[in-house]
Coordinates of C-alpha atoms in Angstrom, one line a residue:
Chain A
X261 CA 50.6 -5.0 13.2
X262 CA 47.6 -6.7 14.7
X263 CA 44.5 -4.6 15.2
X264 CA 43.0 -6.6 18.0
X265 CA 43.8 -5.1 21.4
X266 CA 43.1 -6.2 24.9
X267 CA 41.4 -3.4 26.7
X268 CA 44.2 -1.0 27.8
X269 CA 47.0 -3.2 26.5
X270 CA 48.4 -2.8 23.0
X271 CA 49.0 -6.3 21.6
X272 CA 51.4 -5.0 19.0
X273 CA 53.7 -3.7 21.8
X274 CA 53.5 -7.1 23.6
X275 CA 54.2 -8.9 20.4
X276 CA 57.5 -7.1 19.9
X277 CA 58.7 -8.0 23.4
X278 CA 57.3 -11.6 23.6
X279 CA 56.2 -12.8 20.2
X280 CA 54.7 -16.1 21.3
X281 CA 52.8 -14.8 24.3
X282 CA 49.6 -13.4 22.8
X283 CA 50.0 -14.2 19.1
X284 CA 47.5 -17.0 19.0
X285 CA 44.7 -15.1 20.7
X286 CA 42.8 -14.0 17.5
X287 CA 43.1 -17.5 16.1
X288 CA 41.9 -19.1 19.3
X289 CA 38.9 -16.8 19.6
X290 CA 37.8 -17.2 16.0
X291 CA 38.4 -21.0 15.9
X292 CA 36.4 -21.4 19.2
X293 CA 33.5 -19.4 17.8
X294 CA 33.5 -21.3 14.5
X295 CA 33.5 -24.6 16.4
X296 CA 30.0 -23.7 17.6
X297 CA 28.5 -23.0 14.2
X298 CA 29.1 -21.8 10.7
X299 CA 29.4 -17.9 10.6
X300 CA 30.3 -15.1 8.2
X301 CA 32.7 -12.3 9.0
X302 CA 30.1 -9.8 10.5
X303 CA 28.6 -12.6 12.6
X304 CA 32.1 -13.5 13.9
X305 CA 32.8 -9.9 15.0
X306 CA 29.4 -9.7 16.7
X307 CA 30.0 -13.0 18.4
X308 CA 33.4 -11.8 19.7
X309 CA 31.9 -8.6 21.0
X310 CA 29.0 -10.4 22.7
X311 CA 30.8 -13.4 24.2
X312 CA 33.8 -11.4 25.3
X313 CA 31.5 -8.6 26.7
X314 CA 33.4 -6.1 24.6
X315 CA 36.8 -7.0 26.1
X316 CA 38.5 -6.6 22.7
X317 CA 38.7 -3.4 20.8
X318 CA 39.6 -3.7 17.1
X319 CA 38.8 -2.4 13.6
X320 CA 36.1 -4.8 12.4
X321 CA 37.7 -5.4 9.0
X322 CA 40.7 -6.9 10.7
X323 CA 38.7 -10.1 11.2
X324 CA 39.2 -11.0 7.6
X325 CA 43.0 -11.2 7.6
X326 CA 42.6 -13.7 10.5
X327 CA 39.9 -15.7 8.6
X328 CA 41.9 -15.7 5.4
X329 CA 45.0 -16.8 7.2
X330 CA 43.1 -19.7 8.9
X331 CA 41.7 -20.7 5.5
X332 CA 45.1 -20.6 3.9
X333 CA 46.3 -22.9 6.7
X334 CA 43.3 -25.1 6.0
X335 CA 42.1 -24.7 9.5
X336 CA 38.7 -23.3 8.3
X337 CA 36.9 -23.7 5.0
X338 CA 34.5 -21.3 3.4
X339 CA 31.4 -21.6 1.2
X340 CA 29.9 -18.8 -0.8
X341 CA 26.3 -17.7 -0.6
X342 CA 24.4 -14.8 -2.3
X343 CA 22.4 -12.7 0.1
X344 CA 20.5 -9.5 -1.1
X345 CA 22.7 -9.4 -4.2
X346 CA 25.9 -9.5 -2.1
X347 CA 28.4 -12.3 -2.0
X348 CA 28.8 -13.7 1.5
X349 CA 31.3 -16.3 2.6
X350 CA 30.4 -18.6 5.5
X351 CA 33.3 -20.1 7.4
X352 CA 33.4 -23.4 9.3
X353 CA 36.0 -25.4 11.1
X354 CA 37.9 -28.3 9.4
X355 CA 39.3 -31.4 11.1
X356 CA 42.7 -29.7 11.2
X357 CA 41.1 -26.7 12.7
X358 CA 39.6 -28.7 15.5
X359 CA 43.0 -30.2 16.4
X360 CA 44.5 -26.7 16.3
X361 CA 41.8 -25.4 18.5
X362 CA 42.4 -28.1 21.1
X363 CA 46.2 -27.3 21.0
X364 CA 45.6 -23.6 21.3
X365 CA 43.1 -24.0 24.1
X366 CA 45.5 -26.1 26.1
X367 CA 48.3 -23.6 25.5
X368 CA 46.2 -20.7 26.4
X369 CA 44.8 -22.4 29.6
X370 CA 48.5 -22.8 30.7
X371 CA 49.2 -19.1 30.1
X372 CA 46.0 -18.0 31.8
X373 CA 46.7 -20.2 34.8
X374 CA 50.3 -18.8 35.0
X375 CA 49.0 -15.3 34.8
X376 CA 46.4 -16.1 37.5
X377 CA 49.1 -17.5 39.7
X378 CA 51.2 -14.3 39.2
X379 CA 48.3 -12.0 40.0
X380 CA 47.4 -14.2 43.0
X381 CA 50.9 -13.9 44.2
X382 CA 50.9 -10.1 43.7
X383 CA 47.8 -9.8 45.8
X384 CA 49.0 -12.2 48.5
Chain B
X85 CA 32.2 8.3 -1.2
X86 CA 34.8 7.6 1.5
X87 CA 33.3 4.1 2.2
X88 CA 33.7 3.0 -1.5
X89 CA 37.1 4.6 -1.6
X90 CA 38.1 2.6 1.5
X91 CA 37.0 -0.7 0.0
X92 CA 38.5 0.1 -3.4
X93 CA 41.7 1.2 -1.7
X94 CA 42.0 -2.1 0.0
X95 CA 41.5 -3.9 -3.3
X96 CA 44.0 -1.6 -5.0
X97 CA 46.6 -2.1 -2.3
X98 CA 46.2 -5.8 -2.3
X99 CA 46.7 -6.0 -6.1
X100 CA 49.7 -3.6 -5.8
X101 CA 51.2 -5.9 -3.2
X102 CA 51.0 -8.8 -5.7
X103 CA 47.7 -10.5 -4.8
X104 CA 45.6 -11.9 -7.6
X105 CA 42.6 -9.9 -8.8
X106 CA 40.4 -12.8 -7.8
X107 CA 41.6 -12.8 -4.2
X108 CA 41.5 -9.0 -3.9
X109 CA 37.9 -9.1 -5.3
X110 CA 36.9 -11.7 -2.8
X111 CA 38.4 -9.7 0.1
X112 CA 36.6 -6.5 -1.0
X113 CA 33.3 -8.4 -1.5
X114 CA 33.5 -9.5 2.1
X115 CA 34.4 -6.1 3.3
X116 CA 31.5 -4.7 1.3
X117 CA 29.0 -7.1 2.8
X118 CA 30.3 -6.3 6.3
X119 CA 30.0 -2.6 5.5
X120 CA 26.3 -3.0 4.4
X121 CA 25.6 -5.0 7.6
X122 CA 27.1 -2.2 9.7
X123 CA 25.0 0.5 7.9
X124 CA 21.9 -1.5 8.6
X125 CA 22.9 -2.0 12.3
X126 CA 23.6 1.7 12.8
X127 CA 20.4 2.7 11.0
X128 CA 18.5 0.4 13.4
X129 CA 19.9 2.5 16.2
X130 CA 18.0 5.5 14.7
X131 CA 20.8 7.3 12.9
X132 CA 20.5 8.9 9.5
X133 CA 21.9 7.0 6.5
X134 CA 24.8 9.5 5.9
X135 CA 25.9 9.1 9.5
X136 CA 25.4 5.4 9.4
X137 CA 27.7 5.2 6.4
X138 CA 30.3 7.3 8.1
X139 CA 30.2 5.2 11.3
X140 CA 30.3 2.0 9.3
X141 CA 33.4 3.1 7.4
X142 CA 35.1 4.1 10.6
X143 CA 34.3 0.8 12.3
X144 CA 35.8 -1.2 9.4
X145 CA 39.2 0.3 10.0
X146 CA 42.0 1.8 7.9
X147 CA 42.5 0.6 4.4
X148 CA 46.3 0.7 4.6
X149 CA 46.4 -1.3 7.8
X150 CA 43.9 -3.8 6.6
X151 CA 45.8 -4.4 3.4
X152 CA 49.1 -4.6 5.3
X153 CA 47.7 -7.1 7.8
X154 CA 46.1 -9.3 5.1
X155 CA 49.4 -9.3 3.3
X156 CA 51.6 -10.1 6.4
X157 CA 49.3 -12.8 7.6
X158 CA 48.9 -14.6 4.3
X159 CA 52.5 -14.3 3.4
X160 CA 53.5 -16.0 6.6
X161 CA 51.3 -19.1 5.8
X162 CA 53.9 -20.6 3.4
X163 CA 57.7 -21.3 3.5
X164 CA 58.0 -19.6 0.2
X165 CA 56.5 -16.4 1.7
X166 CA 58.6 -16.6 4.9
X167 CA 61.9 -17.0 3.0
X168 CA 61.3 -15.2 -0.3
X169 CA 64.9 -14.5 -1.3
X170 CA 66.2 -18.0 -0.9
X171 CA 63.0 -19.8 -2.1
X172 CA 62.4 -17.7 -5.2
X173 CA 66.1 -17.7 -6.2
X174 CA 66.1 -21.5 -6.0
X175 CA 62.7 -21.8 -7.6
X176 CA 63.9 -19.7 -10.6
X177 CA 66.9 -21.9 -11.2
X178 CA 65.1 -25.2 -10.5
X179 CA 62.3 -24.3 -13.0
X180 CA 64.8 -23.4 -15.6
X181 CA 66.7 -26.6 -15.1
X182 CA 63.5 -28.6 -15.2
X183 CA 62.3 -26.9 -18.3
X184 CA 65.6 -27.7 -20.1
X185 CA 65.6 -31.3 -18.7
X186 CA 62.0 -32.0 -19.5
X187 CA 62.3 -30.8 -23.1
X188 CA 65.9 -31.4 -24.1
X189 CA 66.0 -35.1 -23.2
X190 CA 62.9 -36.0 -25.2
X191 CA 64.1 -33.8 -28.1
X192 CA 67.5 -35.6 -28.1
X193 CA 65.7 -38.9 -28.0
X194 CA 63.3 -37.9 -30.8
X195 CA 66.3 -36.7 -32.9
X196 CA 68.0 -40.1 -32.4
X197 CA 70.9 -38.7 -30.3
X198 CA 70.4 -41.1 -27.4
X199 CA 71.1 -44.3 -29.4
X200 CA 74.3 -46.0 -30.5
X201 CA 76.3 -44.3 -33.2
X202 CA 74.6 -41.1 -32.2
X203 CA 77.5 -39.1 -33.5
X204 CA 76.6 -40.2 -37.0
X205 CA 73.1 -38.6 -36.7
X206 CA 72.5 -35.2 -38.2
X207 CA 72.3 -32.4 -35.6
X208 CA 70.0 -30.1 -37.4
X209 CA 66.8 -31.2 -35.7
X210 CA 68.4 -31.0 -32.2
X211 CA 69.8 -27.5 -33.0
X212 CA 66.4 -26.3 -33.9
X213 CA 64.9 -27.9 -30.8
X214 CA 67.5 -26.2 -28.6
X215 CA 66.6 -22.8 -30.1
X216 CA 62.9 -23.4 -29.3
X217 CA 63.6 -24.7 -25.8
X218 CA 65.9 -21.6 -25.2
X219 CA 63.2 -19.3 -26.5
X220 CA 60.6 -21.0 -24.2
X221 CA 62.9 -20.7 -21.2
X222 CA 62.8 -16.9 -21.6
X223 CA 59.0 -17.0 -21.0
X224 CA 57.7 -20.1 -19.2
X225 CA 59.9 -20.2 -16.0
X226 CA 59.3 -16.5 -15.3
X227 CA 55.6 -16.9 -15.9
X228 CA 55.5 -19.8 -13.5
X229 CA 57.5 -17.9 -10.8
X230 CA 55.0 -15.0 -11.1
X231 CA 52.1 -17.5 -10.7
X232 CA 53.7 -19.2 -7.7
X233 CA 54.3 -15.8 -6.0
X234 CA 50.7 -14.9 -6.5
X235 CA 49.3 -18.4 -5.6
X236 CA 51.2 -18.4 -2.2
X237 CA 50.6 -14.7 -1.4
X238 CA 54.3 -13.8 -1.6
X239 CA 53.9 -10.5 -3.3
X240 CA 55.5 -9.1 -6.4
X241 CA 59.0 -8.6 -5.1
X242 CA 59.9 -12.3 -4.9
X243 CA 58.5 -12.7 -8.4
X244 CA 60.7 -9.8 -9.7
X245 CA 63.7 -11.4 -7.9
X246 CA 63.0 -14.7 -9.6
X247 CA 62.7 -13.1 -13.0
X248 CA 66.0 -11.2 -12.4
X249 CA 67.7 -14.5 -11.5
X250 CA 66.4 -16.0 -14.7
X251 CA 67.5 -13.0 -16.7
X252 CA 71.0 -13.3 -15.2
X253 CA 70.9 -17.0 -16.0
X254 CA 69.9 -16.3 -19.6
X255 CA 72.6 -13.7 -19.9
X256 CA 75.4 -16.0 -18.8
X257 CA 74.2 -19.5 -19.8
X258 CA 75.5 -21.4 -22.8
X259 CA 74.1 -24.6 -24.4
X260 CA 75.6 -25.6 -27.7
X261 CA 76.0 -28.6 -29.9
X262 CA 78.8 -28.6 -32.4
X263 CA 80.0 -31.3 -34.8
X264 CA 83.6 -32.0 -34.1
X265 CA 86.3 -33.7 -36.2
X266 CA 86.1 -37.5 -36.2
X267 CA 82.4 -37.6 -36.5
X268 CA 81.8 -36.8 -32.9
X269 CA 79.5 -34.3 -31.3
X270 CA 80.6 -31.8 -28.7
X271 CA 78.0 -30.5 -26.2
X272 CA 78.8 -27.4 -24.4
X273 CA 76.9 -26.5 -21.3
X274 CA 77.8 -23.9 -18.7
X275 CA 78.1 -20.3 -17.7
X276 CA 80.2 -17.6 -19.2
X277 CA 80.6 -13.9 -18.7
X278 CA 82.1 -13.4 -22.1
X279 CA 79.8 -11.0 -23.9
X280 CA 81.4 -11.5 -27.3
X281 CA 79.0 -14.3 -28.3
X282 CA 76.4 -13.3 -25.8
X283 CA 72.7 -14.3 -25.8
X284 CA 71.4 -11.0 -27.0
X285 CA 69.3 -8.4 -25.3
X286 CA 66.0 -10.3 -25.7
X287 CA 67.2 -13.2 -23.5
X288 CA 67.8 -10.8 -20.7
X289 CA 64.9 -8.5 -21.1
X290 CA 62.2 -11.2 -21.9
X291 CA 61.8 -12.5 -18.2
X292 CA 61.5 -8.9 -17.0
X293 CA 59.0 -8.2 -19.7
X294 CA 57.0 -11.3 -18.7
X295 CA 57.0 -10.0 -15.1
X296 CA 55.8 -6.6 -16.2
X297 CA 53.0 -7.9 -18.4
X298 CA 51.9 -10.4 -15.7
X299 CA 51.4 -7.7 -13.1
X300 CA 49.9 -5.2 -15.6
X301 CA 47.4 -7.8 -16.6
X302 CA 46.6 -8.6 -13.0
X303 CA 45.9 -5.0 -12.0
X304 CA 43.2 -4.4 -14.7
X305 CA 39.5 -3.7 -13.9
X306 CA 38.2 -1.8 -11.0
X307 CA 36.0 -3.0 -8.1
X308 CA 34.4 0.4 -7.7
X309 CA 32.5 0.3 -11.0
X310 CA 30.9 -3.0 -10.1
X311 CA 29.9 -1.8 -6.6
X312 CA 28.6 1.5 -7.9
X313 CA 26.1 -0.4 -9.9
X314 CA 24.9 -2.2 -6.7
X315 CA 24.6 1.1 -4.9
X316 CA 22.6 2.6 -7.7

């Protein structure tokens, strides 16, 4: 279903076994990037690849379902600009998006800490 | 031109799933812009344009998967989309009831049926009004259901379901006013499966025809022609 994969782990497989575990990752990543500055789709993909150091592997078009979903949920807003005869939509965070980002960040920090504890325990 | 085919296929698939032409056009415009950026990026790496186009199309992803993911993600953003059977069944009936309530009550008031000694008033005007309201109910509630399905990214199936509910309603619903002995008026309102004095084929087929026309109208025009001009 989702095209975003963690390197070596198929997120679609994880989703089936534990739906709430990694579902918010694409949203969290996109909201975090848009919180820094306004971006269009291609820029978001480049920013994900750069800041994550290519940790994610995904079809680049799959960023748009995420952006459109966030827009439908009023977490981001878009404005249209014409560049070289092509329509371009710039996305930025809304106030609701900032709240959602804070909630997702807190949630993800808890998951990451839990995973770190498990990994730490495995190595101990 | 695989790349144009890919973007056009996303548009076609979105429209077929029941998204508006406007939304499908917007999504394909964004994909097109992304595709052009990718070509420029690959060309900066020293590749030929033909190779750059092929790489760019491959990096965008698969049209079917893209359209499916857009549909699934957007459908999940509303209660209507998450519960289409219940929500659109209810919506169809509620819109029909609202349509009758919103028009029949003012019509009755305008015809003087809501005042004292109403039974003495002639029923002709109200009978004509009921015929018009009934005819409108064959078209307006189905049209609204199709619009809501499109507006909330629910797809065409819930819209068809709602139109079927309205068709069944039209086929079984009765609303009549009859003068009775003693200068009184008898209003009959309810449902019957008696086909002897049935509503006629039009009442049942009209909502389905509205559904068909709505989606045929939505799927007109092609994105490819517009983009081919840009490429040229």
